[in-house]
CSV table of C-alpha atoms in Angstrom, one decimal:
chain,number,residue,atom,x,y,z
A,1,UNK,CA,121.9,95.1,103.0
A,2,UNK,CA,118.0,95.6,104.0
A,3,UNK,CA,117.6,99.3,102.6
A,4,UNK,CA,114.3,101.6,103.0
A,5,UNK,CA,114.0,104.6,100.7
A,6,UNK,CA,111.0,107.2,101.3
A,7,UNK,CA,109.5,109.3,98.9
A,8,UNK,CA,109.3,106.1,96.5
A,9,UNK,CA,107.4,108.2,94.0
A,10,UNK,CA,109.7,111.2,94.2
A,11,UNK,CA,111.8,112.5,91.7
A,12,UNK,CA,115.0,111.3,93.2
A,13,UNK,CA,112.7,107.9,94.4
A,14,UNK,CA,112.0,107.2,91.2
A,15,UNK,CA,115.4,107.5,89.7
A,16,UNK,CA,116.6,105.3,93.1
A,17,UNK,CA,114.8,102.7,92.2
A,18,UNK,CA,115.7,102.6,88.4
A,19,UNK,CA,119.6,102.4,89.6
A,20,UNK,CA,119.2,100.4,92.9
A,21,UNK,CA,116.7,97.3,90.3
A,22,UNK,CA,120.0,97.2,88.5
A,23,UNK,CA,121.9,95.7,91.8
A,24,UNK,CA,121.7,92.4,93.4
A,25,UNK,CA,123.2,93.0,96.7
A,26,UNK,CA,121.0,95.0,98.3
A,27,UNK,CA,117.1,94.3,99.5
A,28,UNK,CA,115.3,97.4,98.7
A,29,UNK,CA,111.8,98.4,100.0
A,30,UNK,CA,110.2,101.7,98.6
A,31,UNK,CA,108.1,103.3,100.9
A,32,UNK,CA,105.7,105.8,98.8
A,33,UNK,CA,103.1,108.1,101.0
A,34,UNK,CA,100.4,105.3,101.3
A,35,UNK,CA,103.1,102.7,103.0
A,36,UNK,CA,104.9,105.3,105.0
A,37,UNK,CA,102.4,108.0,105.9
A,38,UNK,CA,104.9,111.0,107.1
A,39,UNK,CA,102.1,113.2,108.3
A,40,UNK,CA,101.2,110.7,110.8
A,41,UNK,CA,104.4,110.7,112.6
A,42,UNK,CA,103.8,108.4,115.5
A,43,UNK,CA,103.1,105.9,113.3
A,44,UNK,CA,106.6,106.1,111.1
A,45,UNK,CA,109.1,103.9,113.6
A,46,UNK,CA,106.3,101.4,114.1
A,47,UNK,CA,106.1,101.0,110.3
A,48,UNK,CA,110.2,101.1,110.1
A,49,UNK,CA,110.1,98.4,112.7
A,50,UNK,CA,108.5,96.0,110.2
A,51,UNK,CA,111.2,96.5,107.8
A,52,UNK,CA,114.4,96.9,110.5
A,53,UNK,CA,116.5,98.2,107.6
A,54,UNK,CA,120.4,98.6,107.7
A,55,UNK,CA,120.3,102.0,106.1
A,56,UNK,CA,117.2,104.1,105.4
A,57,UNK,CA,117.4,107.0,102.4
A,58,UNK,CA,114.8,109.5,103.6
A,59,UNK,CA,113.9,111.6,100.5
A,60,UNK,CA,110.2,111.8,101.4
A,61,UNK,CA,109.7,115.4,101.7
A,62,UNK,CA,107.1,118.4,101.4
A,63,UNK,CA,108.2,120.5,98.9
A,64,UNK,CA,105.5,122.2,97.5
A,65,UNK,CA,107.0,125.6,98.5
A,66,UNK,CA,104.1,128.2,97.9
A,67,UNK,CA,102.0,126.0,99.0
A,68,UNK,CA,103.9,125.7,102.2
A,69,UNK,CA,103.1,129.0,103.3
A,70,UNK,CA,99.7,128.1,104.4
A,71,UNK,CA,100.1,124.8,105.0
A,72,UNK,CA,102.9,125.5,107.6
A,73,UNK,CA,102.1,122.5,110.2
A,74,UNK,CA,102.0,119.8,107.3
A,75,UNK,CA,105.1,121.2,106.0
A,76,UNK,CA,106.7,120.7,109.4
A,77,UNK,CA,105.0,117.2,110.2
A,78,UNK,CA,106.6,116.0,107.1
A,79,UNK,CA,109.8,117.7,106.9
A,80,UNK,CA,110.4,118.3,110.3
A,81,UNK,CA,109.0,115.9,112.9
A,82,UNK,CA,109.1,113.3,110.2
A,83,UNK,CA,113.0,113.6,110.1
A,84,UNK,CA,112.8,114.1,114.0
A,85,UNK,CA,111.0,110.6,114.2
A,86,UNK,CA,113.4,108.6,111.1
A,87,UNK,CA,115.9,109.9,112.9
A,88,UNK,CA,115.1,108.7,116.7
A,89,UNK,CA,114.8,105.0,115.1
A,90,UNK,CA,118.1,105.2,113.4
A,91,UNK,CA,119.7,106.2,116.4
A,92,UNK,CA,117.1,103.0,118.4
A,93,UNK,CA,118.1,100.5,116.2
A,94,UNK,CA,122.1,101.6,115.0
A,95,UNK,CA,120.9,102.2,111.0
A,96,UNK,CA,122.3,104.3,108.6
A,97,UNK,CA,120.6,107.6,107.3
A,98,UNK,CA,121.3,109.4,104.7
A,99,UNK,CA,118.6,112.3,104.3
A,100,UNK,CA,117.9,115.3,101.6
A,101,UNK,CA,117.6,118.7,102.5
A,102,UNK,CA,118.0,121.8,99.9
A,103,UNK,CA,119.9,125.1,99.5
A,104,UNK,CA,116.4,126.7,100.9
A,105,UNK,CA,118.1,126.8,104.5
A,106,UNK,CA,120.0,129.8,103.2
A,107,UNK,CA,119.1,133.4,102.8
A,108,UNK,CA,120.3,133.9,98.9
A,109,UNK,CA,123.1,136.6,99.8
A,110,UNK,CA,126.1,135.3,99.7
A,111,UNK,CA,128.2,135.6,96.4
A,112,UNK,CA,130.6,133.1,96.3
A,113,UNK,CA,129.5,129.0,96.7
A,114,UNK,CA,128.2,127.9,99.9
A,115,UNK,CA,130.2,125.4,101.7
A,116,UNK,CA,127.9,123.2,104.7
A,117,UNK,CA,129.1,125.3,107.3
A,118,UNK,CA,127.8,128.9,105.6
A,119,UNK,CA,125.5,130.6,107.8
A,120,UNK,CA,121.9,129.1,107.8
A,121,UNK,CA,118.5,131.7,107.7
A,122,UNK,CA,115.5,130.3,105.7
A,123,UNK,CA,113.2,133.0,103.9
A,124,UNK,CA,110.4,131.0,103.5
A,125,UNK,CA,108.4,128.4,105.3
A,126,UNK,CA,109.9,125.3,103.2
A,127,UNK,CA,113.6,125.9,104.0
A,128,UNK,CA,112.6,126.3,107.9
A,129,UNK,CA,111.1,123.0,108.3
A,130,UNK,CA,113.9,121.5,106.1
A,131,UNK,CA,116.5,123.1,108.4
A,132,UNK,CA,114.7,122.1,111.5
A,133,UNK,CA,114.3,118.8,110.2
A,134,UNK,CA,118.1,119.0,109.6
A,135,UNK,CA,118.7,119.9,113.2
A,136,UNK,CA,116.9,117.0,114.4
A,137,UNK,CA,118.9,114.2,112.5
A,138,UNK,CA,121.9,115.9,113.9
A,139,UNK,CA,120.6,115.6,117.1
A,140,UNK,CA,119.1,112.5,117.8
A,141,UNK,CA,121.8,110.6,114.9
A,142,UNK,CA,125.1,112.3,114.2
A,143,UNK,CA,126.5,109.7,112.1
A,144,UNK,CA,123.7,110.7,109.4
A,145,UNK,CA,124.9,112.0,106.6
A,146,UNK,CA,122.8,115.0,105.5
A,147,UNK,CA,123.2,116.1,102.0
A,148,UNK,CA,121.8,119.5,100.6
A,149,UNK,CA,120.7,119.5,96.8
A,150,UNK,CA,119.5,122.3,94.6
A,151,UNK,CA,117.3,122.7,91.7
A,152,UNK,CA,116.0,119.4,91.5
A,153,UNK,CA,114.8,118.1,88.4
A,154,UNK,CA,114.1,114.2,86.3
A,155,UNK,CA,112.3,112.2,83.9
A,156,UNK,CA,110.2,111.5,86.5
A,157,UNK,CA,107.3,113.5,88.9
A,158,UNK,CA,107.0,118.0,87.9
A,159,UNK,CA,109.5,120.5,87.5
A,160,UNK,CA,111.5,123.3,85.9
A,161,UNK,CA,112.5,120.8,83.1
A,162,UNK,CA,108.9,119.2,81.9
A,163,UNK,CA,107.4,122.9,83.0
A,164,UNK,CA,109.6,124.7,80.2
A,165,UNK,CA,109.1,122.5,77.6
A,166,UNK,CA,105.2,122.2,78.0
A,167,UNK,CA,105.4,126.3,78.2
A,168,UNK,CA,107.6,126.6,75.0
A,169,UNK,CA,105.5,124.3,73.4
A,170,UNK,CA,102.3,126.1,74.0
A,171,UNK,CA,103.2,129.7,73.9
A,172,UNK,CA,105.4,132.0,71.1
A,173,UNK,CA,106.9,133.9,74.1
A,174,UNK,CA,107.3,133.5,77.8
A,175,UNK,CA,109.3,135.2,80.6
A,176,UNK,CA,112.0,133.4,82.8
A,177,UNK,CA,113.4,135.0,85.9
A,178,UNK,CA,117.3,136.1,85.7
A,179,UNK,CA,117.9,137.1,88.8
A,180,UNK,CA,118.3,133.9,91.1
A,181,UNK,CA,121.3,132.2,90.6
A,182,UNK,CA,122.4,127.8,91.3
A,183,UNK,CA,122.6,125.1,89.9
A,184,UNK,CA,120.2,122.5,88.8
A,185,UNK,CA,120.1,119.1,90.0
A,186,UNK,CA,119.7,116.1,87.4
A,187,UNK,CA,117.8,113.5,90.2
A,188,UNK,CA,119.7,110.7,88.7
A,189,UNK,CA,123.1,111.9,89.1
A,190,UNK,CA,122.6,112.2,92.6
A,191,UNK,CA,120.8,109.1,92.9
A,192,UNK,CA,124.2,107.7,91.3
A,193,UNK,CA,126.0,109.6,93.8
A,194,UNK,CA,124.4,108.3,97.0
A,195,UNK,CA,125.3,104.8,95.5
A,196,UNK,CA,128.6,105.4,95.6
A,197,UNK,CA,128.4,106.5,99.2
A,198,UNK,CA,126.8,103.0,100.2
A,199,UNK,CA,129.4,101.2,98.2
A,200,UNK,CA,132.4,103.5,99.8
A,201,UNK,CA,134.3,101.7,102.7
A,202,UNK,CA,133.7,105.0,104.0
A,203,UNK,CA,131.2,106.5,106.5
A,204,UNK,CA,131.8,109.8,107.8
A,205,UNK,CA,128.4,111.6,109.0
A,206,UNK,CA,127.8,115.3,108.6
A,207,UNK,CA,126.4,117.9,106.1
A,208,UNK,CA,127.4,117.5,101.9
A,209,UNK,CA,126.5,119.8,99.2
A,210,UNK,CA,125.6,118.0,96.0
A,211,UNK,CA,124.4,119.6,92.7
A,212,UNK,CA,125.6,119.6,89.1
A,213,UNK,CA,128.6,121.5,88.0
A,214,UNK,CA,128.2,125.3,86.9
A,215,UNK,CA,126.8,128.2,87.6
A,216,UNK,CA,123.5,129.4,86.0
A,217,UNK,CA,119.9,131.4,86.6
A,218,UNK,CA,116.6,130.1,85.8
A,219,UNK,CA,116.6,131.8,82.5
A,220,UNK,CA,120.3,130.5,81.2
A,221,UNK,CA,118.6,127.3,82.1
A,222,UNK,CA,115.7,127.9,79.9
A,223,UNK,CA,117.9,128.8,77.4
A,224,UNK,CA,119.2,125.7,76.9
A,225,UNK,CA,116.5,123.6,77.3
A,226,UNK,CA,114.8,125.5,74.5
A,227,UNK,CA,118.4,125.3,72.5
A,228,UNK,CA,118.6,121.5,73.2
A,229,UNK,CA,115.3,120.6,72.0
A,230,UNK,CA,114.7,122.8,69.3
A,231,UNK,CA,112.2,125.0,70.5
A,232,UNK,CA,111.5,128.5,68.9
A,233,UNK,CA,109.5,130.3,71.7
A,234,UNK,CA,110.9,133.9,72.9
A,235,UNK,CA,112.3,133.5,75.8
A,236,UNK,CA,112.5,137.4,78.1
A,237,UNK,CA,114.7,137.7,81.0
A,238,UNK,CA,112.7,138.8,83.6
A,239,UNK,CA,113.7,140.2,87.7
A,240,UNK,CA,112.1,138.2,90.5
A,241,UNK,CA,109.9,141.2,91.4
A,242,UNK,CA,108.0,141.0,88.0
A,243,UNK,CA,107.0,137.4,89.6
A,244,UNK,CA,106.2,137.5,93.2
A,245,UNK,CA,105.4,133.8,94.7
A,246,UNK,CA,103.8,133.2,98.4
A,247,UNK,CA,107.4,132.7,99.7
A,248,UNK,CA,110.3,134.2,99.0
A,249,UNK,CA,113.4,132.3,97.1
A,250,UNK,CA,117.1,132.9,97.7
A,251,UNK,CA,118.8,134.9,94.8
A,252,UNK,CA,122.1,132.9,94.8
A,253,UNK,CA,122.3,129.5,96.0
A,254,UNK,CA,125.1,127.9,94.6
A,255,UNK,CA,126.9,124.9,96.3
A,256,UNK,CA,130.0,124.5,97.1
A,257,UNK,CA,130.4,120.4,96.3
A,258,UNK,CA,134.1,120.2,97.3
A,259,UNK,CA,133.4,117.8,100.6
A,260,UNK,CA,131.0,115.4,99.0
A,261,UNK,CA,134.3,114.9,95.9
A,262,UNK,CA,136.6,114.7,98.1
A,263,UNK,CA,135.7,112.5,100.6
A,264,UNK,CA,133.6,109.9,98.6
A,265,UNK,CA,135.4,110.4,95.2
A,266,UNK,CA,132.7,111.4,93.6
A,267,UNK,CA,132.4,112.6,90.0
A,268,UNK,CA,130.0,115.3,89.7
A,269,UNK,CA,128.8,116.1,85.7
A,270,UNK,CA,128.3,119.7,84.4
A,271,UNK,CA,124.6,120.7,84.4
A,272,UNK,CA,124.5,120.9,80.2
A,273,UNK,CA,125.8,117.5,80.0
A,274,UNK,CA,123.0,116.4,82.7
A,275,UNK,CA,120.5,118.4,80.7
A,276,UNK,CA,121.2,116.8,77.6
A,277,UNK,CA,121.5,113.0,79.0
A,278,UNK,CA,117.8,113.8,80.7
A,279,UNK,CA,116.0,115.1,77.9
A,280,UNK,CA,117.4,112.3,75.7
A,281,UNK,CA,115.6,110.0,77.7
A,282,UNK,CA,112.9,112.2,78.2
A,283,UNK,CA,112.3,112.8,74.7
A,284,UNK,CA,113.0,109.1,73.9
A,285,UNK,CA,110.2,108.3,76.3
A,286,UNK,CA,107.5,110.6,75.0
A,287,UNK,CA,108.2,110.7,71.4
């Protein structure tokens, strides 16, 4: 199986490529921003062309999110009419797809875990080119098989994780907002996840839901990455107005990752265990 994966350098790219170098069965090409430029979108099925791939994993994304706000036509060049254009080729050529999206296509007010077919209303630039790029796979290639994550975080490439522990290193106190609750994301288990899709005798296209087990805030989260590596900074609760970012960020945003189990028995860890396992490695790597 010829397989393309976008984003090569991502977070979840990154861990891909660890998992897929461990496999001989599949011919993998990693398609970082300088082979498969997603701003210039007329140019992305010519470029797929070269490769005619069986199955393409399209995690290439836009995802600075503040950043977004004034940079709204890149953001949807790459998330939207990116997608759009991925997309049209699978559906040209009868490939696979299996593309990211986030919780960001919600609004943050629901209280109990949000199953795929939960109301949809972005608050923020980022999670409207992410839907719309959603809408467009659907479109042009319903067999694709979308799958939402949350709170994304690796070894590999910036966030909440690496952010935290360079903070509590730095500084004797720091403030973590308390008010936004998920669940975090370790990149690798969902990389392991989408391998046991392409291994399943099964295909069934539509939106999933996958994150790690649990339900937290940013600042349990902080919590217990300064518990787990043996940091002594203060951390201080703090509400999402005593922050304020260029766009907005939904207050709950927990998954519901019942689908994705059930129809691709798939085993889904609990965020501390993921937390631990990553920052093993992480620390391994850097000490």
């Amino acid at each position: 199986m010829k397989i393309v994966i976008t984003g090569a350098n991502g977070q979840l790219g990154s861990e891909l490529q660890d998992l897929f170098n461990e496999k001989s069965n599949y011919e993998c090409f990693f398609l970082d921003r300088n082979k498969l430029p997603l701003h210039q979108t007329m140019l992305i099925q010519d470029i797929l062309e070269k490769y005619q791939p069986d199955l393409i994993i399209h995690g290439g994304a836009y995802t600075a999110v503040d950043l977004a706000e004034s940079e709204t036509e890149l953001a949807d060049k790459i998330n939207h009419l990116a997608a759009e254009q991925i997309a049209a080729y699978c559906a040209l050529h009868g490939t696979k797809l299996i593309a990211i999206s986030t919780d960001y296509v919600f609004d943050g007010h629901s209280s109990v875990a949000l199953k795929e077919d939960a109301p949809v209303a972005p608050i923020n630039t980022y999670g409207l080119t992410k839907l719309k790029g959603e809408q467009a796979i659907q479109m042009l290639c319903p067999e694709a098989i979308i799958i939402r994550t949350s709170w994304i975080y690796s070894t590999y490439g910036k966030n909440f994780v690496k952010t935290m522990i360079r903070l509590m290193s730095e500084r004797d106190e720091i403030g973590v907002i308390n008010d936004q609750i998920g669940s975090p994301t370790y990149a690798r288990d969902l990389a392991a996840a989408i391998l046991v899709i392409i291994a399943s005798d099964k295909w069934l296209g539509g939106v999933y839901h996958y994150s790690n087990e649990g339900e937290i805030s940013w600042y349990d989260f902080a919590v217990a990455i300064k518990e787990n590596n043996g940091l002594t900074c203060i951390i201080n609760p703090i509400p999402s107005v005593a922050y304020p970012t260029p766009a907005a960020r939904p207050s709950f945003s927990l998954l519901d990752k019942s689908k994705i189990k059930a129809t691709f028995d798939i085993k889904i860890p609990d965020w501390k265990a993921s937390l631990v396992d990553m920052l093993t490695q992480y620390n391994t790597t850097n000490s």
